[in-house]
Amino acid sequence: MSDMAVDMGRRRPFVVRHPSVLIFLAALALFTVGVTILAEGFGIGVISTSFVKTLGKTLCLCLVALAMDLVWGYCGILSLGHMAFFGIGGYAIGMWLMYARTELIVIESLAAAPLPPTPQEISDGIATQIFGVVGASEFPAVWAFAHSLPLQLAAVVLVPGLLALVFGWLAFRSRVTGVYLSILTQAMTLALSLYLFQNDSGLRGNNGLSGLQNLPGLDQVPQSVVSMWFFWASALALGLGYVLSAWVVSGRFGSVIRAIRDDEARVRFLGYPVEAFKLFIFTLTAIIAGIAGALYYPQAGIINPAEIAPIASIYLAVWVAIGGRGRLYGAVIGAAFVSLLSTWFTGGQAPDVNLGFYTISWVDWWTVLLGLSFVAVTLLAPKGIGGLIDLLTDRVSPDRHGADLGPEPGALREKEADR
Amino acid sequence: MSTLLEVSGVSKTFDGFKAINNLSFRIGRRELRAVIGPNGAGKTTFMDIVTGKTRPDSGTVLYGDKGQSLLAMSESRIAQAGIGRKFQRPTVFEDQTVRENLTMALDGSRGPFAVLWSRATREAAHRVAELAGEIGLDGTLDRKAGELSHGQKQWLEIGMLLAQNPKLLLVDEPAAGMTPAEREHTTDILVEAAKTRAVVVVEHDMEFVRRLNCKVTVLHEGSVLAEGSIDHVTADEKVIEVYLGR
């Protein structure tokens, strides 16, 4: 019987064997089509462009939450630094966007001059435009590839990947685990954000990179259309990321990383190189986070070092915890639910509560509410919002694969059992 | 009989306490061996040293045909070389099914990329079903390991060790907390396993050791006190004094 199951498993496609993936993809497709129809760019215009951007950004946050769930929910590494990788992805794409657009502007303004500009004049012009704000006029070394889109796209994947590889190798090799590892990852993201805050870091200090919503050479395309392009790209990335994550956590690899989460010493005695598995997951999720960031910041329009402050990574953990860690859709639900709710509360749309003696203004009190709900979820509903799905599936009779229902051999079979 | 594992002159001190004191031990390729001794005799430390969890202060541990030293190898490398270990308290992955537990333990590739690309094969499924039969868990393959009884978990862990197809099996108190019937089944599994490989059983329970019907090594204060048949060691005066007499 088990042979048959394996045979059938081999013939059926991956998504069929994992129905939750199919359901997720269908829901995502429906959502994408729905927003397309309702948005200004190509549809009837019920949804504003700025809300399309919010939704697109939310999809990117769902993608990075997925990465967080892989590394924390499945592999048990509570990384509090994944938003650093997200930010690096954003900086990498932001550098090209800013460079290429400034280049066009500089060329245009120099075209009016009597002599055609030399390449050096153009380069100096771009540098002055970009770095004037931090009192510099020369390109720092990190901008060496900023003129090339393919190279900066490569950096979106390679820089977070390499940073995670080196950091993870050092940390895992020394068998740093648990809360100590979390503190190390916090230190990493804090150090990175403090470094970027400096004006001479070469990335415009606390000004960050701005104007990222404008695609170079496409000024005539309205934002309502550009926003849809990024929305589709984010939806596609989330869909692909979901399938990739589902594939990674299925089968023996998934078994091993969940086993590492539950008892890593035991996994070592089974002969698996635990550190190599952790490093693989840590690096893979850093790359996913980098890609998510590269899609997020052109929609946000601006990136600055505050985005990779430690608190951002803690929020990420909170989303995954509230959504339900250890299940992929839980991470997506948590990120979408909490970040949209956060937009609503902090955007001033939530009505203030007047208690007579004190008025609760949600812009200030939202973080308190979020903190309390995090504590409540951790204590009362560790499975998070995703746990609600269990309430539904548990109503259907459990699959006992034909085994006895009761302790007696030949006792009631599930078909006969009274539900 | 050729030697599979040879431990010689090994010592290990923890904060001034000599857990292992100039211990020497050897076991053949197809041998069942019981190791007994009072608490603190160094039984668990001995296993920790062989499996790479603890590094000894001095001495050598040689293993296999080429007399490879285990002291420089990591836990996972030692496991890959064919040394399996069962812990005192059953440590199975409770959140995963019996099938997943056994599949994970099956011998085969262990690196992350190889594991990621590996797909379920008919042979693997067959082997898992066969193992489940051997350890009496055939009906429970799709149940979570956490739902099993204490005795079943012990068997599952032994099954996972057999799945690794080790050349040397180290088993720590397999019969602890088992019913008499479960003990009997455990004895059978171990005796059967020792027909094709070396098995070292650490046990407190004299009756259980007697039923294994094998050579016995008595440890005391980190070194070997006596070695021989169960009747031989139980007649030894030193053994009676430190262990049986109490």
XYZ file of C-alpha atoms in Angstrom:
665
model
C 0.000 0.000 0.000
C 2.821 2.355 0.858
C 4.494 1.502 -2.470
C 1.382 2.597 -4.264
C 1.256 5.836 -2.342
C 4.817 6.655 -3.351
C 4.180 5.727 -6.975
C 1.158 7.920 -7.131
C 3.038 10.679 -5.361
C 5.665 10.591 -8.063
C 3.193 10.886 -10.898
C 1.064 13.643 -9.462
C 2.428 17.156 -9.752
C 3.766 18.895 -6.691
C 0.913 21.385 -6.288
C -1.670 18.588 -6.396
C 0.034 16.753 -3.560
C -0.012 19.956 -1.520
C -3.531 21.353 -1.882
C -2.807 24.324 0.400
C -0.349 25.614 -2.225
C -3.036 25.417 -4.890
C -5.560 27.182 -2.669
C -3.050 29.894 -1.893
C -2.116 30.434 -5.529
C -5.797 30.591 -6.507
C -6.516 33.151 -3.778
C -3.492 35.222 -4.825
C -4.513 35.112 -8.494
C -8.066 36.120 -7.626
C -6.796 38.982 -5.486
C -4.448 40.175 -8.246
C -7.166 40.097 -10.886
C -9.588 41.805 -8.517
C -7.190 44.649 -7.732
C -6.334 45.018 -11.434
C -9.998 45.459 -12.296
C -10.649 47.887 -9.458
C -7.482 49.971 -9.799
C -6.943 53.141 -11.822
C -4.141 51.866 -14.070
C -6.050 49.340 -16.141
C -9.438 49.071 -14.439
C -12.396 51.080 -13.304
C -10.529 53.198 -10.797
C -12.284 52.382 -7.536
C -8.962 51.795 -5.789
C -6.561 54.741 -5.628
C -2.995 54.426 -6.878
C -1.621 54.998 -3.413
C -3.712 52.112 -2.080
C -2.489 49.884 -4.917
C 1.021 50.713 -3.744
C 0.061 49.845 -0.173
C -1.281 46.501 -1.363
C 1.787 45.864 -3.487
C 4.042 46.674 -0.543
C 1.958 44.352 1.615
C 2.629 41.511 -0.829
C 6.361 42.164 -0.462
C 6.006 42.105 3.325
C 4.172 38.769 2.970
C 7.137 37.467 0.988
C 9.674 38.482 3.631
C 7.363 37.022 6.310
C 7.447 33.776 4.366
C 11.241 33.871 4.559
C 11.002 34.555 8.298
C 8.674 31.603 8.729
C 11.115 29.315 6.905
C 14.016 30.337 9.070
C 12.154 30.661 12.381
C 8.930 28.671 12.160
C 10.466 25.687 10.378
C 14.164 25.735 11.215
C 13.883 27.294 14.691
C 16.413 30.092 14.103
C 14.849 33.235 15.596
C 16.644 35.698 13.357
C 15.985 39.294 14.353
C 17.953 40.630 11.431
C 16.115 39.620 8.316
C 14.847 43.128 7.630
C 18.512 44.073 7.125
C 18.577 41.794 4.087
C 15.271 43.293 2.979
C 16.771 46.781 3.257
C 19.946 45.793 1.404
C 17.787 44.564 -1.482
C 16.020 47.930 -1.453
C 19.280 49.894 -1.421
C 20.682 47.787 -4.265
C 17.788 48.518 -6.612
C 17.438 52.078 -5.289
C 21.017 52.912 -6.292
C 20.352 52.046 -9.917
C 16.986 53.846 -9.965
C 18.519 56.990 -8.552
C 21.634 56.878 -10.702
C 19.869 56.181 -13.988
C 17.219 58.821 -13.448
C 19.717 61.476 -12.322
C 21.867 60.625 -15.340
C 18.970 61.395 -17.688
C 18.281 64.685 -15.946
C 21.956 65.727 -16.019
C 22.353 64.837 -19.710
C 19.239 66.795 -20.507
C 20.409 69.907 -18.667
C 23.911 69.724 -20.184
C 22.503 69.305 -23.690
C 21.726 73.003 -23.704
C 25.430 73.848 -23.279
C 27.355 75.030 -26.357
C 29.878 72.154 -26.158
C 28.731 68.513 -25.822
C 29.481 67.309 -22.252
C 32.366 64.904 -21.608
C 31.626 61.646 -19.732
C 33.519 63.096 -16.773
C 31.259 66.146 -16.702
C 28.186 63.917 -16.777
C 29.565 61.726 -13.982
C 30.428 64.765 -11.867
C 27.004 66.212 -12.545
C 25.289 63.039 -11.343
C 27.509 62.847 -8.260
C 26.797 66.447 -7.331
C 23.080 65.896 -7.761
C 23.008 62.730 -5.667
C 25.577 63.522 -2.973
C 25.196 67.269 -2.655
C 22.831 66.650 0.206
C 25.603 65.045 2.283
C 28.232 67.575 1.185
C 30.101 65.326 -1.214
C 30.475 65.391 -4.960
C 32.290 62.183 -5.803
C 31.050 58.649 -6.214
C 31.931 56.337 -3.319
C 33.225 52.880 -4.230
C 29.898 51.157 -3.491
C 28.360 52.978 -6.440
C 30.781 51.384 -8.893
C 28.047 49.274 -10.493
C 25.137 51.666 -10.028
C 25.052 52.501 -13.763
C 24.148 48.921 -14.648
C 20.709 47.460 -13.967
C 21.819 43.824 -14.412
C 24.687 44.288 -11.958
C 22.494 45.992 -9.361
C 19.868 43.252 -9.809
C 22.631 40.725 -9.192
C 23.527 42.690 -6.060
C 19.917 42.352 -4.838
C 20.540 38.602 -4.603
C 24.284 38.408 -3.998
C 24.861 40.992 -1.274
C 22.217 39.689 1.169
C 23.159 36.118 0.222
C 26.871 36.623 0.845
C 26.327 38.599 4.037
C 24.053 35.845 5.370
C 26.509 33.186 4.273
C 29.457 34.765 6.064
C 27.476 35.803 9.154
C 25.718 32.424 9.359
C 28.920 30.480 8.836
C 30.608 32.283 11.713
C 27.596 32.011 14.025
C 26.511 28.440 13.304
C 30.053 27.077 13.228
C 30.522 28.327 16.792
C 27.200 26.660 17.665
C 25.590 29.894 18.742
C 21.917 29.080 19.192
C 18.702 30.334 20.736
C 18.554 33.758 22.290
C 22.272 34.364 21.767
C 21.854 33.987 18.034
C 18.863 36.342 18.113
C 20.990 38.946 19.891
C 23.774 38.510 17.336
C 21.368 39.063 14.443
C 19.998 42.153 16.210
C 23.533 43.432 16.594
C 24.156 42.849 12.899
C 21.126 44.845 11.779
C 21.811 47.591 14.339
C 25.424 47.906 13.210
C 24.363 48.077 9.589
C 21.753 50.757 10.198
C 24.135 52.844 12.344
C 26.754 52.593 9.631
C 24.314 53.697 6.965
C 23.215 56.648 9.102
C 26.689 58.149 8.656
C 26.983 60.676 5.864
C 30.273 59.202 4.661
C 28.858 55.683 4.338
C 28.335 56.504 0.671
C 24.592 55.930 0.715
C 23.477 59.445 1.625
C 23.297 58.913 5.401
C 19.958 59.497 7.014
C 18.556 61.009 3.802
C 18.588 57.576 2.224
C 17.679 57.106 -1.389
C 14.557 58.834 -2.680
C 12.462 59.280 -5.776
C 12.529 55.537 -6.301
C 8.954 55.459 -7.558
C 10.075 57.162 -10.797
C 11.381 54.691 -13.343
C 14.207 56.150 -15.438
C 13.114 57.035 -18.950
C 9.489 56.267 -18.246
C 8.383 59.645 -16.951
C 5.486 59.749 -19.397
C 4.018 56.551 -17.897
C 1.611 57.574 -15.143
C 2.136 56.268 -11.594
C -1.225 54.505 -11.780
C 0.278 52.195 -14.431
C 3.713 51.856 -12.810
C 2.040 50.941 -9.535
C 0.229 48.083 -11.286
C 3.478 46.801 -12.810
C 5.034 46.588 -9.373
C 1.875 45.131 -7.918
C 1.931 42.312 -10.487
C 5.658 41.755 -9.976
C 5.119 41.556 -6.205
C 2.235 39.111 -6.629
C 4.340 36.973 -8.966
C 7.281 37.032 -6.554
C 5.040 36.055 -3.653
C 3.498 33.211 -5.679
C 6.899 31.886 -6.721
C 8.277 32.360 -3.219
C 5.351 30.405 -1.790
C 5.830 27.499 -4.177
C 9.578 27.500 -3.522
C 9.054 27.546 0.260
C 6.432 24.810 0.078
C 8.807 22.715 -1.991
C 11.688 23.283 0.428
C 9.648 22.314 3.496
C 8.131 19.236 1.871
C 9.873 15.905 1.751
C 12.971 14.874 3.614
C 14.545 18.347 3.649
C 11.510 19.755 5.455
C 11.601 16.843 7.853
C 15.248 17.519 8.666
C 14.852 21.246 9.279
C 11.815 20.727 11.516
C 13.826 18.098 13.360
C 16.669 20.619 13.782
C 14.149 23.034 15.283
C 12.924 20.415 17.767
C 16.160 18.643 18.737
C 19.288 19.572 16.873
C 21.626 17.311 18.839
C 19.580 14.287 17.868
C 19.757 15.270 14.184
C 23.550 15.329 14.446
C 23.539 11.751 15.664
C 21.480 10.805 12.608
C 24.475 11.984 10.590
C 23.094 15.237 9.205
C 25.456 18.223 9.196
C 23.132 20.534 11.145
C 25.233 23.663 10.558
C 25.149 23.200 6.780
C 21.355 22.928 6.822
C 20.990 26.032 8.987
C 23.374 27.962 6.777
C 21.441 26.902 3.692
C 18.109 28.072 5.119
C 19.581 31.274 6.550
C 21.155 32.221 3.217
C 18.151 31.223 1.124
C 15.794 33.279 3.276
C 18.179 36.248 3.192
C 18.034 36.130 -0.610
C 14.229 35.947 -0.567
C 14.196 38.913 1.823
C 16.521 40.849 -0.507
C 14.231 40.253 -3.482
C 11.193 41.290 -1.439
C 12.981 44.508 -0.456
C 13.944 45.245 -4.054
C 10.249 45.118 -4.988
C 9.069 46.983 -1.888
C 11.137 50.173 -1.999
C 10.316 51.295 -5.551
C 6.700 51.229 -4.373
C 7.519 53.038 -1.141
C 9.571 55.605 -3.102
C 12.167 56.111 -0.381
C 14.548 54.058 1.690
C 16.610 55.280 4.604
C 18.615 53.586 7.354
C 15.669 53.742 9.785
C 14.073 51.017 7.675
C 16.655 48.491 8.808
C 16.632 49.466 12.463
C 16.275 46.445 14.789
C 12.609 47.246 15.441
C 11.722 46.389 11.820
C 12.991 42.845 12.228
C 11.139 42.499 15.526
C 7.929 43.543 13.774
C 8.621 40.828 11.248
C 8.802 38.216 14.002
C 5.583 39.616 15.501
C 3.735 39.249 12.179
C 4.832 35.655 11.816
C 3.917 34.857 15.427
C 0.478 36.439 15.101
C -0.135 34.721 11.763
C 1.024 31.355 13.050
C 4.582 30.139 12.613
C 5.433 26.785 11.178
C 2.840 27.097 8.442
C 3.462 29.105 5.315
C 0.011 30.601 4.905
C 0.141 31.662 8.561
C 3.108 33.923 7.846
C 1.353 35.451 4.839
C -1.887 36.007 6.764
C -0.019 37.531 9.702
C 2.024 39.945 7.579
C -0.964 41.017 5.497
C -3.349 41.373 8.438
C -1.018 43.189 10.828
C 0.628 45.480 8.277
C -2.688 46.559 6.729
C -4.159 47.082 10.168
C -1.078 49.075 11.080
C -1.544 51.253 7.985
C -5.146 51.856 9.008
C -4.339 52.736 12.606
C -1.255 54.835 11.986
C -2.746 56.526 8.914
C -5.156 58.366 11.177
C -8.156 56.578 9.697
C -9.052 54.768 12.909
C -11.498 56.846 14.988
C -10.052 58.064 18.285
C -11.665 56.704 21.429
C -12.792 59.436 23.812
C -12.796 58.149 27.383
C -13.870 61.504 28.830
C -10.712 62.008 30.859
C -8.362 60.795 28.113
C -8.574 60.406 24.359
C -6.959 57.326 22.924
C -5.324 58.392 19.708
C -4.538 55.281 17.714
C -1.531 56.800 15.982
C 0.184 56.688 19.386
C -1.573 53.703 20.922
C -1.372 51.303 17.990
C 2.048 49.960 19.026
C 0.688 49.316 22.525
C -2.244 47.421 21.040
C 0.131 45.472 18.794
C 2.366 44.618 21.739
C -0.578 43.442 23.816
C -1.921 41.299 20.986
C 1.531 39.776 20.518
C 1.637 38.819 24.191
C -1.945 37.520 24.005
C -1.244 35.399 20.925
C 1.931 33.967 22.443
C 0.196 33.040 25.694
C -3.316 32.113 24.583
C -3.134 31.046 20.956
C 0.391 29.936 20.062
C -0.824 28.732 16.694
C -1.819 32.266 15.754
C -4.447 33.226 13.218
C -3.430 30.269 11.054
C -4.644 28.049 13.898
C -8.199 29.023 12.979
C -7.775 26.931 9.825
C -7.266 23.922 12.110
C -10.676 24.549 13.651
C -12.144 24.097 10.188
C -10.113 21.072 9.145
C -10.639 19.358 12.507
C -14.385 19.403 11.872
C -13.771 16.982 9.044
C -13.060 13.508 10.370
C -9.345 12.883 10.763
C -7.639 10.637 8.250
C -6.617 7.514 10.142
C -5.591 5.692 6.994
C -7.980 2.880 7.756
C -6.616 2.212 11.247
C -8.905 1.332 14.124
C -10.826 4.149 15.663
C -10.789 2.744 19.174
C -8.311 0.735 21.189
C -10.027 -2.577 20.351
C -8.909 -4.283 17.158
C -11.759 -4.168 14.676
C -13.492 -1.404 16.590
C -15.581 1.130 14.699
C -14.020 2.291 11.449
C -14.214 5.951 10.630
C -16.894 5.446 8.019
C -19.178 3.913 10.621
C -18.265 6.310 13.358
C -20.841 8.783 14.499
C -19.460 12.230 13.864
C 37.169 -12.046 15.451
C 38.299 -8.728 13.978
C 37.895 -5.572 16.017
C 35.459 -2.837 15.011
C 36.035 -0.370 17.805
C 39.032 -0.089 20.028
C 39.118 2.373 22.880
C 42.431 2.488 24.712
C 43.706 4.424 27.684
C 40.963 7.031 27.510
C 40.529 9.499 30.380
C 38.135 12.389 30.830
C 37.896 14.755 33.770
C 35.002 17.093 34.427
C 35.879 19.827 36.944
C 38.264 17.528 38.768
C 35.887 14.551 38.693
C 37.337 11.622 36.786
C 34.373 10.424 34.727
C 36.535 8.098 32.647
C 39.828 6.836 34.006
C 42.206 5.019 31.653
C 39.382 3.046 30.073
C 40.075 0.385 27.477
C 37.387 -1.423 25.574
C 37.128 -3.332 22.336
C 34.278 -4.886 20.431
C 34.141 -7.149 17.351
C 32.150 -6.706 14.159
C 29.238 -8.945 15.055
C 28.989 -8.880 18.770
C 26.411 -8.083 21.395
C 27.893 -6.537 24.512
C 26.236 -5.368 27.676
C 27.848 -2.616 29.728
C 26.716 -2.351 33.328
C 27.829 -0.313 36.272
C 26.490 1.830 39.094
C 25.494 5.458 38.604
C 28.502 7.619 37.814
C 30.528 4.695 36.538
C 31.081 6.553 33.262
C 28.694 4.633 31.012
C 27.131 7.674 29.388
C 30.436 9.559 29.135
C 31.869 6.510 27.390
C 29.102 6.753 24.785
C 29.563 10.517 24.495
C 33.235 9.991 23.698
C 32.622 7.347 21.050
C 29.920 9.430 19.336
C 31.964 12.638 19.366
C 29.861 14.600 21.837
C 32.708 14.767 24.342
C 36.429 14.960 23.616
C 38.607 12.892 25.999
C 41.654 14.398 27.702
C 43.860 11.503 26.633
C 43.746 8.124 24.930
C 42.749 6.860 21.498
C 39.505 5.715 19.904
C 40.041 3.716 16.722
C 37.244 2.494 14.513
C 36.722 0.380 11.404
C 39.012 -1.447 8.995
C 41.543 1.303 8.623
C 41.699 2.058 12.333
C 40.361 5.564 11.772
C 40.560 7.837 14.817
C 37.184 9.179 15.854
C 38.569 11.949 18.022
C 38.947 14.528 15.264
C 35.532 13.858 13.701
C 32.272 15.773 14.233
C 29.150 14.058 15.550
C 27.544 13.951 12.132
C 30.674 12.566 10.459
C 30.901 9.813 13.105
C 27.237 8.980 12.545
C 27.834 8.853 8.796
C 30.778 6.515 9.383
C 28.316 4.024 10.846
C 27.948 4.611 14.568
C 24.367 4.939 15.775
C 23.266 5.934 19.232
C 20.079 5.517 21.192
C 19.579 7.837 24.121
C 18.339 6.949 27.554
C 15.052 8.786 27.250
C 13.384 8.165 23.913
C 14.253 11.025 21.596
C 12.127 10.815 18.504
C 10.740 13.790 16.614
C 7.305 13.943 18.211
C 5.865 16.472 15.788
C 6.502 14.194 12.812
C 4.979 10.909 11.728
C 6.583 7.537 12.305
C 7.169 7.379 8.547
C 8.957 10.747 8.500
C 11.068 9.746 11.498
C 12.166 6.514 9.839
C 12.678 8.092 6.406
C 14.939 10.732 7.896
C 17.059 8.038 9.517
C 17.418 5.844 6.403
C 21.012 5.621 5.278
C 21.764 7.750 2.253
C 22.884 11.218 1.350
C 23.148 13.689 4.214
C 24.204 17.025 2.698
C 21.613 19.804 2.359
C 21.657 19.963 -1.456
C 21.479 16.199 -1.889
C 18.617 16.004 0.610
C 16.764 18.869 -1.065
C 16.863 17.197 -4.462
C 16.246 13.683 -3.170
C 12.812 12.357 -3.968
C 10.827 9.621 -2.289
C 11.707 6.317 -3.911
C 9.893 3.030 -3.935
C 12.888 1.320 -2.293
C 12.909 3.806 0.564
C 9.183 3.361 1.155
C 9.644 -0.381 1.068
C 12.499 -0.276 3.544
C 10.489 1.958 5.892
C 7.548 -0.461 5.788
C 9.908 -3.366 6.449
C 11.534 -1.618 9.402
C 8.157 -0.712 10.845
C 7.293 -4.413 10.713
C 10.527 -5.346 12.484
C 9.869 -2.959 15.359
C 6.160 -3.742 15.547
C 4.919 -0.334 14.387
C 3.465 -1.234 10.989
C 0.012 0.057 11.824
C 1.222 3.435 13.010
C 3.304 4.740 10.104
C 1.122 7.781 9.568
C 0.659 8.671 13.211
C 2.684 11.364 14.869
C 5.503 9.954 16.948
C 4.283 12.048 19.881
C 1.083 9.970 20.024
C 2.958 6.720 20.614
C 3.288 5.018 23.978
C 6.595 5.187 25.805
C 7.551 1.669 24.734
C 6.604 2.329 21.118
C 8.768 5.442 21.104
C 11.708 3.368 22.335
C 11.138 0.927 19.479
C 10.790 3.732 16.982
C 14.127 5.036 18.114
C 15.681 1.605 17.751
C 14.033 1.399 14.318
C 15.591 4.728 13.363
C 18.971 3.350 14.408
C 18.471 0.239 12.320
C 17.434 2.447 9.396
C 20.805 4.182 9.594
C 22.233 0.703 9.039
C 25.112 1.358 11.430
C 28.079 -0.929 11.931
C 28.068 -0.119 15.617
C 24.955 0.487 17.658
C 25.178 2.128 21.089
C 22.005 1.655 23.086
C 21.468 3.436 26.402
C 18.991 1.735 28.755
C 16.577 0.451 26.133
C 14.313 -1.291 28.626
C 13.765 1.633 30.987
C 10.088 2.158 31.692
C 8.928 -0.813 29.656
C 6.361 -3.479 30.489
C 7.656 -7.105 30.703
C 6.189 -7.918 27.277
C 7.792 -4.850 25.742
C 11.126 -5.807 27.311
C 10.970 -9.211 25.712
C 10.323 -7.701 22.309
C 13.212 -5.272 22.828
C 15.545 -8.165 23.677
C 14.559 -9.891 20.449
C 15.202 -6.765 18.361
C 18.648 -6.267 19.897
C 19.721 -9.914 19.595
C 18.567 -9.912 15.978
C 20.418 -6.664 15.246
C 23.652 -8.034 16.710
C 23.717 -10.830 14.139
C 24.835 -8.379 11.466
C 26.591 -5.660 13.450
C 28.139 -4.736 16.775
C 25.702 -3.708 19.496
C 26.646 -2.186 22.858
C 23.808 -2.092 25.395
C 24.140 -0.010 28.542
C 21.689 -1.272 31.115
C 20.924 -1.178 34.828
C 18.527 -4.064 34.881
C 20.347 -7.342 35.580
C 17.449 -9.528 34.445
C 17.385 -7.790 31.106
C 21.136 -8.250 30.685
C 20.835 -11.913 31.595
C 18.271 -12.393 28.845
C 20.582 -10.802 26.284
C 22.913 -13.724 26.965
C 26.125 -12.024 25.914
C 29.514 -10.896 27.160
C 29.248 -8.290 29.909
C 31.600 -5.404 30.748
C 31.301 -3.953 34.233
C 32.370 -0.334 34.627
C 33.268 1.267 37.919
C 34.662 4.733 38.547
C 35.450 5.213 34.903
C 37.323 2.011 34.152
C 36.630 -1.658 33.493
C 36.139 -3.656 36.681
C 35.392 -7.050 35.154
C 34.551 -8.570 31.809
C 33.103 -11.952 30.841
C 29.872 -13.920 30.822
C 27.060 -12.784 33.071
C 27.671 -15.686 35.433
C 31.369 -14.869 35.543
C 30.907 -11.217 36.420
C 28.108 -11.778 38.906
C 30.386 -14.201 40.741
C 33.232 -11.686 40.833
C 33.758 -10.400 44.347
C 34.686 -6.878 43.338
C 31.565 -6.633 41.245
C 29.381 -7.872 44.074
C 30.946 -5.354 46.367
C 30.506 -2.237 44.232
C 27.386 -3.011 42.322
C 25.334 -6.077 43.116
C 25.833 -6.073 46.821
C 24.097 -2.783 47.357
